[in-house]
Short mmCIF file of C-alpha atoms in Angstrom, two decimals:
data_model
loop_
_atom_site.label_atom_id
_atom_site.label_comp_id
_atom_site.label_asym_id
_atom_site.label_seq_id
_atom_site.Cartn_x
_atom_site.Cartn_y
_atom_site.Cartn_z
CA MET A 1 6.64 10.22 -6.68
CA ASN A 2 8.35 12.84 -8.84
CA GLN A 3 8.91 11.20 -12.22
CA THR A 4 12.32 12.84 -12.63
CA TYR A 5 13.57 11.30 -9.38
CA ALA A 6 12.04 7.94 -10.27
CA LEU A 7 13.56 7.90 -13.76
CA THR A 8 16.94 8.91 -12.34
CA ALA A 9 16.80 6.13 -9.74
CA VAL A 10 15.85 3.51 -12.33
CA THR A 11 18.62 4.68 -14.66
CA VAL A 12 21.22 4.54 -11.88
CA VAL A 13 20.16 1.02 -10.87
CA VAL A 14 20.32 -0.19 -14.48
CA LEU A 15 23.75 1.36 -15.05
CA VAL A 16 25.17 -0.03 -11.81
CA THR A 17 23.75 -3.46 -12.68
CA VAL A 18 25.46 -3.33 -16.08
CA LEU A 19 28.76 -2.25 -14.49
CA VAL A 20 28.61 -5.01 -11.89
CA GLY A 21 27.88 -7.53 -14.63
CA ALA A 22 30.85 -6.19 -16.60
CA LEU A 23 33.06 -6.98 -13.62
CA GLY A 24 32.16 -10.64 -14.04
CA LEU A 25 32.94 -10.38 -17.75
CA ARG A 26 36.47 -9.22 -16.99
CA ILE A 27 37.07 -12.20 -14.71
CA SER A 28 35.39 -14.92 -16.81
CA ARG A 29 37.86 -16.71 -19.04
CA THR A 30 36.86 -20.37 -19.36
CA THR A 31 33.79 -22.49 -20.02
CA SER A 32 33.72 -23.43 -16.34
CA ASP A 33 33.69 -19.72 -15.50
CA PHE A 34 30.71 -19.20 -17.77
CA TYR A 35 28.59 -22.09 -16.47
CA VAL A 36 29.46 -22.38 -12.76
CA ALA A 37 31.90 -19.52 -12.04
CA SER A 38 34.67 -22.16 -11.81
CA ARG A 39 33.06 -23.29 -8.55
CA THR A 40 34.87 -20.55 -6.64
CA VAL A 41 31.93 -18.57 -5.23
CA GLY A 42 32.24 -18.28 -1.46
CA PRO A 43 29.35 -18.93 0.93
CA ARG A 44 28.68 -15.27 1.73
CA LEU A 45 28.58 -14.19 -1.90
CA ASN A 46 26.50 -17.21 -2.84
CA ALA A 47 24.08 -16.58 0.01
CA ALA A 48 23.67 -12.97 -1.13
CA ALA A 49 23.09 -14.13 -4.72
CA ILE A 50 20.47 -16.67 -3.62
CA GLY A 51 18.84 -13.97 -1.50
CA GLY A 52 18.76 -11.69 -4.53
CA GLU A 53 17.02 -14.41 -6.52
CA TYR A 54 14.59 -15.00 -3.67
CA LEU A 55 13.64 -11.31 -3.48
CA SER A 56 12.24 -11.31 -6.99
CA ALA A 57 9.21 -9.41 -8.20
CA ALA A 58 7.04 -12.34 -7.10
CA SER A 59 8.16 -12.16 -3.47
CA PHE A 60 9.18 -8.50 -3.19
CA LEU A 61 6.00 -7.10 -4.75
CA GLY A 62 3.65 -10.04 -5.26
CA VAL A 63 3.45 -11.23 -1.67
CA ALA A 64 2.98 -7.67 -0.43
CA GLY A 65 0.12 -7.27 -2.90
CA LEU A 66 -1.45 -10.58 -1.85
CA VAL A 67 -1.31 -9.63 1.82
CA LEU A 68 -2.81 -6.23 1.07
CA LEU A 69 -5.56 -7.72 -1.10
CA GLN A 70 -6.44 -10.93 0.75
CA GLY A 71 -5.04 -10.58 4.24
CA PRO A 72 -2.11 -11.87 6.29
CA GLU A 73 -2.93 -15.52 5.65
CA MET A 74 -1.17 -15.05 2.30
CA LEU A 75 2.10 -15.12 4.25
CA TRP A 76 1.93 -18.89 3.85
CA TYR A 77 3.34 -18.33 0.36
CA PRO A 78 6.77 -17.03 1.46
CA VAL A 79 6.81 -19.54 4.32
CA GLY A 80 6.30 -22.34 1.81
CA TYR A 81 8.93 -21.45 -0.73
CA THR A 82 11.44 -20.39 1.92
CA ALA A 83 11.27 -23.90 3.35
CA GLY A 84 11.40 -25.15 -0.24
CA TYR A 85 15.02 -24.00 -0.44
CA LEU A 86 15.92 -26.52 2.25
CA VAL A 87 14.04 -29.26 0.41
CA LEU A 88 15.84 -28.26 -2.78
CA LEU A 89 19.21 -28.48 -1.05
CA VAL A 90 18.59 -31.93 0.43
CA PHE A 91 16.71 -33.73 -2.35
CA VAL A 92 17.83 -32.00 -5.55
CA ALA A 93 21.04 -29.98 -5.24
CA ALA A 94 23.10 -32.59 -3.39
CA PRO A 95 22.39 -35.47 -5.84
CA LEU A 96 22.96 -33.14 -8.78
CA ARG A 97 26.28 -31.98 -7.41
CA ARG A 98 27.45 -35.54 -6.76
CA SER A 99 26.49 -36.63 -10.27
CA GLY A 100 28.76 -34.07 -11.93
CA ALA A 101 25.98 -32.96 -14.31
CA TYR A 102 25.56 -29.25 -14.90
CA THR A 103 21.83 -29.19 -15.64
CA LEU A 104 18.70 -31.11 -14.71
CA PRO A 105 18.39 -32.64 -18.22
CA ASP A 106 22.04 -33.77 -17.99
CA PHE A 107 21.30 -35.42 -14.67
CA ALA A 108 18.15 -37.11 -15.99
CA GLU A 109 19.98 -38.51 -19.01
CA GLY A 110 22.95 -39.71 -17.00
CA ARG A 111 20.78 -41.35 -14.36
CA LEU A 112 18.28 -43.04 -16.69
CA GLN A 113 20.43 -43.39 -19.83
CA SER A 114 17.65 -42.06 -22.03
CA GLN A 115 17.66 -39.26 -24.60
CA ALA A 116 13.85 -39.18 -24.47
CA VAL A 117 13.92 -38.42 -20.75
CA ARG A 118 16.46 -35.68 -21.41
CA ARG A 119 14.17 -34.05 -23.97
CA ILE A 120 11.22 -34.23 -21.58
CA ALA A 121 13.34 -32.68 -18.83
CA VAL A 122 14.37 -29.88 -21.20
CA LEU A 123 10.71 -29.14 -21.92
CA PHE A 124 9.93 -29.02 -18.20
CA VAL A 125 12.89 -26.74 -17.48
CA LEU A 126 11.92 -24.37 -20.28
CA GLY A 127 8.28 -24.41 -19.19
CA VAL A 128 9.09 -23.72 -15.55
CA GLY A 129 11.57 -21.02 -16.51
CA TRP A 130 9.07 -19.30 -18.79
CA LEU A 131 6.28 -19.40 -16.20
CA TYR A 132 8.70 -17.98 -13.63
CA LEU A 133 9.95 -15.30 -16.02
CA LEU A 134 6.55 -13.90 -17.00
CA PRO A 135 5.66 -12.52 -13.53
CA GLN A 136 9.10 -10.89 -13.30
CA LEU A 137 8.59 -9.08 -16.60
CA GLN A 138 5.05 -8.17 -15.57
CA GLY A 139 6.33 -6.78 -12.27
CA ALA A 140 9.03 -4.78 -14.05
CA GLY A 141 6.49 -3.33 -16.45
CA LEU A 142 4.05 -2.36 -13.71
CA THR A 143 6.77 -0.85 -11.52
CA LEU A 144 8.25 1.30 -14.27
CA GLU A 145 4.77 2.32 -15.42
CA VAL A 146 3.80 3.47 -11.92
CA LEU A 147 7.08 5.24 -11.21
CA THR A 148 7.74 6.95 -14.53
CA GLY A 149 4.54 6.72 -16.54
CA ALA A 150 6.35 4.75 -19.26
CA PRO A 151 4.37 2.25 -21.37
CA HIS A 152 3.88 -1.12 -19.72
CA TRP A 153 6.12 -3.01 -22.14
CA VAL A 154 9.16 -0.79 -21.51
CA GLY A 155 9.92 -2.25 -18.07
CA GLY A 156 9.89 -5.82 -19.31
CA LEU A 157 12.04 -4.89 -22.30
CA VAL A 158 14.63 -3.11 -20.14
CA VAL A 159 14.90 -6.04 -17.73
CA ALA A 160 15.09 -8.58 -20.56
CA CYS A 161 17.87 -6.65 -22.31
CA VAL A 162 19.95 -6.09 -19.17
CA VAL A 163 19.66 -9.70 -18.00
CA THR A 164 20.33 -11.14 -21.45
CA ALA A 165 23.41 -8.96 -21.88
CA ALA A 166 24.78 -9.91 -18.46
CA VAL A 167 24.20 -13.63 -18.97
CA ALA A 168 25.56 -13.72 -22.52
CA ALA A 169 28.62 -11.65 -21.68
CA GLY A 170 29.79 -12.97 -18.32
CA GLY A 171 27.77 -16.08 -17.57
CA MET A 172 27.34 -17.34 -14.03
CA ARG A 173 30.03 -15.13 -12.55
CA SER A 174 28.36 -11.97 -13.82
CA ILE A 175 24.96 -13.20 -12.66
CA THR A 176 26.38 -13.97 -9.21
CA PHE A 177 27.73 -10.45 -8.82
CA VAL A 178 24.52 -8.89 -10.13
CA GLN A 179 22.27 -10.99 -7.88
CA ALA A 180 24.40 -10.21 -4.83
CA PHE A 181 24.21 -6.50 -5.65
CA GLN A 182 20.44 -6.78 -6.11
CA TYR A 183 20.14 -8.49 -2.73
CA TRP A 184 21.86 -5.67 -0.87
CA LEU A 185 19.93 -3.08 -2.85
CA LYS A 186 16.58 -4.68 -2.03
CA LEU A 187 17.56 -5.23 1.59
CA THR A 188 18.38 -1.53 1.82
CA ALA A 189 15.04 -0.70 0.21
CA LEU A 190 13.36 -2.68 2.99
CA LEU A 191 15.45 -1.43 5.91
CA VAL A 192 15.51 2.30 5.15
CA PRO A 193 11.70 2.73 5.31
CA ALA A 194 11.63 0.50 8.39
CA PHE A 195 14.20 2.75 10.06
CA PHE A 196 12.18 5.89 9.35
CA LEU A 197 8.97 4.21 10.50
CA LEU A 198 10.63 3.25 13.77
CA ALA A 199 11.95 6.80 14.13
CA ALA A 200 8.46 8.21 13.53
CA TRP A 201 6.99 5.72 16.01
CA ALA A 202 9.57 6.71 18.62
CA GLY A 203 8.96 10.39 17.92
CA ASP A 204 5.24 9.85 18.51
CA GLY A 205 5.92 8.58 22.01
CA THR A 206 6.09 4.87 21.10
CA PRO A 207 2.32 4.30 21.25
CA ARG A 208 1.21 0.73 21.74
CA ALA A 209 -1.49 -0.76 19.58
CA THR A 210 -4.66 -1.77 21.39
CA PHE A 211 -6.05 -4.45 19.15
CA ASP A 212 -9.11 -4.99 21.32
CA ALA A 213 -10.14 -1.32 21.10
CA PRO A 214 -12.23 -0.09 18.16
CA ALA A 215 -10.35 1.76 15.44
CA VAL A 216 -11.00 5.51 15.29
CA PHE A 217 -9.99 8.34 12.98
CA ARG A 218 -7.27 10.40 14.65
CA GLU A 219 -8.11 13.49 12.59
CA HIS A 220 -10.79 14.79 10.25
CA THR A 221 -10.76 12.36 7.33
CA ALA A 222 -12.51 12.30 3.96
CA VAL A 223 -12.89 9.02 2.08
CA THR A 224 -14.10 8.62 -1.51
CA LEU A 225 -15.19 5.06 -2.24
CA ALA A 226 -13.94 3.43 -5.43
CA ARG A 227 -16.70 0.81 -5.47
CA ASP A 228 -20.01 -0.08 -3.84
CA VAL A 229 -19.59 -1.24 -0.24
CA ARG A 230 -21.72 -2.26 2.70
CA LEU A 231 -20.69 -0.63 5.97
CA SER A 232 -21.33 -2.17 9.37
CA VAL A 233 -21.89 0.31 12.20
CA GLY A 234 -22.00 -0.77 15.84
CA ASP A 235 -23.00 2.58 17.36
CA PRO A 236 -24.65 5.66 15.85
CA LEU A 237 -22.12 7.39 13.61
CA THR A 238 -22.47 10.89 12.17
CA VAL A 239 -20.78 11.56 8.83
CA THR A 240 -20.97 14.17 6.09
CA VAL A 241 -22.08 12.57 2.83
CA THR A 242 -21.80 13.57 -0.80
CA GLY A 243 -23.28 10.75 -2.85
CA ARG A 244 -25.75 7.94 -2.24
CA VAL A 245 -26.22 6.02 1.01
CA ASP A 246 -28.96 3.39 1.37
CA GLY A 247 -30.36 4.48 -1.98
CA ARG A 248 -30.79 8.16 -1.05
CA ALA A 249 -28.75 11.01 -2.52
CA TYR A 250 -26.94 13.54 -0.33
CA ARG A 251 -24.80 16.56 -1.07
CA GLU A 252 -22.46 17.65 1.72
CA ALA A 253 -25.20 16.75 4.17
CA PRO A 254 -24.73 15.40 7.70
CA LEU A 255 -26.11 11.91 8.17
CA THR A 256 -26.32 9.75 11.27
CA LEU A 257 -25.82 6.08 10.47
CA GLU A 258 -27.78 3.91 12.86
CA PRO A 259 -26.34 0.59 14.09
CA GLY A 260 -26.55 -2.04 11.38
CA ARG A 261 -25.61 -2.42 7.72
CA HIS A 262 -25.66 0.44 5.21
CA SER A 263 -25.16 0.39 1.43
CA VAL A 264 -22.85 3.08 0.06
CA GLN A 265 -22.57 3.65 -3.67
CA ALA A 266 -19.28 4.01 -5.52
CA ARG A 267 -17.80 7.54 -5.80
CA THR A 268 -19.56 8.58 -2.60
CA ARG A 269 -17.54 10.89 -0.36
CA LEU A 270 -17.75 10.32 3.39
CA GLU A 271 -16.25 12.78 5.87
CA PHE A 272 -15.46 11.58 9.39
CA THR A 273 -14.65 13.85 12.31
CA ALA A 274 -11.69 13.21 14.59
CA GLY A 275 -12.49 10.46 17.08
CA SER A 276 -15.18 8.86 14.92
CA ALA A 277 -15.23 5.09 14.85
CA VAL A 278 -14.02 3.46 11.65
CA PRO A 279 -16.94 1.52 10.13
CA ASP A 280 -16.37 -2.07 9.08
CA SER A 281 -16.61 -2.54 5.32
CA ARG A 282 -16.18 -6.32 5.40
CA ALA A 283 -18.94 -8.88 5.16
CA GLY A 284 -20.08 -10.46 8.37
CA ALA A 285 -18.35 -13.75 7.58
CA ASP A 286 -15.09 -11.91 7.00
CA ARG A 287 -14.94 -10.16 10.34
CA ASP A 288 -13.07 -13.04 11.86
CA THR A 289 -10.47 -13.07 9.11
CA PRO A 290 -7.79 -15.51 10.26
CA GLY A 291 -4.27 -14.39 10.91
CA TRP A 292 -1.36 -15.74 8.95
CA SER A 293 -0.85 -18.60 11.42
CA LYS A 294 -4.30 -20.04 10.70
CA PRO A 295 -5.14 -22.13 7.63
CA VAL A 296 -6.06 -20.32 4.44
CA SER A 297 -9.56 -20.49 3.03
CA GLY A 298 -10.32 -23.61 1.05
CA GLY A 299 -13.27 -22.90 -1.19
CA GLU A 300 -16.96 -23.45 -0.69
CA ARG A 301 -16.58 -26.41 1.65
CA GLY A 302 -13.98 -24.61 3.72
CA HIS A 303 -11.23 -27.24 3.73
CA ARG A 304 -8.82 -24.72 5.20
CA LEU A 305 -6.27 -27.15 6.60
CA TYR A 306 -6.08 -29.15 3.37
CA ALA A 307 -5.73 -25.92 1.40
CA THR A 308 -2.81 -24.87 3.59
CA TYR A 309 -1.03 -28.20 3.24
CA GLY A 310 -1.65 -28.12 -0.49
CA LEU A 311 -0.19 -24.63 -0.73
CA ILE A 312 2.91 -25.62 1.25
CA LEU A 313 3.42 -28.73 -0.90
CA ALA A 314 2.97 -26.72 -4.10
CA THR A 315 5.50 -24.09 -3.04
CA PHE A 316 7.93 -26.82 -1.92
CA LEU A 317 7.75 -28.51 -5.31
CA GLY A 318 7.76 -25.19 -7.13
CA THR A 319 10.99 -24.13 -5.47
CA MET A 320 12.54 -27.52 -6.20
CA GLY A 321 11.72 -27.04 -9.87
CA LEU A 322 13.47 -23.70 -10.33
CA PRO A 323 16.52 -24.49 -12.50
CA HIS A 324 18.26 -21.16 -11.92
CA VAL A 325 18.22 -21.83 -8.17
CA ALA A 326 19.39 -25.44 -8.48
CA VAL A 327 22.39 -24.47 -10.59
CA ARG A 328 23.45 -22.00 -7.91
CA PHE A 329 24.69 -24.90 -5.76
CA TYR A 330 27.22 -25.81 -8.47
CA THR A 331 29.08 -22.57 -7.96
CA SER A 332 30.31 -23.30 -4.43
CA PRO A 333 33.75 -24.91 -4.04
CA ASP A 334 32.56 -27.63 -1.62
#
């Protein structure tokens, strides 16, 4: 991406975020405004704000990266913490709201009449908040570094400054407006590419995927490998090689790969003609990689089902422990 366009886009988003937060500052007048927006946030605005919190760097970028790196079974992560919002509503938010306490430590102290429990709850809230905050700052740093070439720490610093200013100035009302704006911005960022992809698919004659057919290169394609791989070939495959294959060096030489496994060294360039079959670079055990609906891998003994249940339980409890999400339920009038 052109760095000028990227820097302009980032600057515009930051400025609009600051302006939206300033709108909350103009409206906030009381302590209740600062902490819970005077409990006047309507369901649509609150839903948009919760959606903006949900589409954080962890879910917006992290899950996409996990799926790309480890396969579609990583979709159990968003499934788990999406359902965790319902668990949070039933088992945490409702009792908190009825108690009249503003924070989890307040609730713990009021329920158990213990200052020690309150201090422990404060430590847990701070710990959870810090562990949740670190990936967001990391994601901001990586994103700004990729888009603009800025040092890694700049993205985290920009996000920290903008969020701190919005929270300190306008409190919950400013944060509500900012999160709702971020939700619609991120939703647009998802829908616009999807629209163009659908348009391109329709313009290509709406081809249907044939998952049972072998994958082939639709045009002449050159691939330079970033690391050593082992390719599996089902039928004889002719490629042009610059590098090392099966321990032998080639330089722009045609090579016919016989059926079987072949070792290809890193930085080797392979050129495939149009219509050539795409070789499988996965290990034999990985060829039957499960889809997202099947249990995730569970270590050496392969306790896939237990690993899936453990992941769901962990994401349930993790969502229940997010204090900034729990306090969101205080802002609604009912």
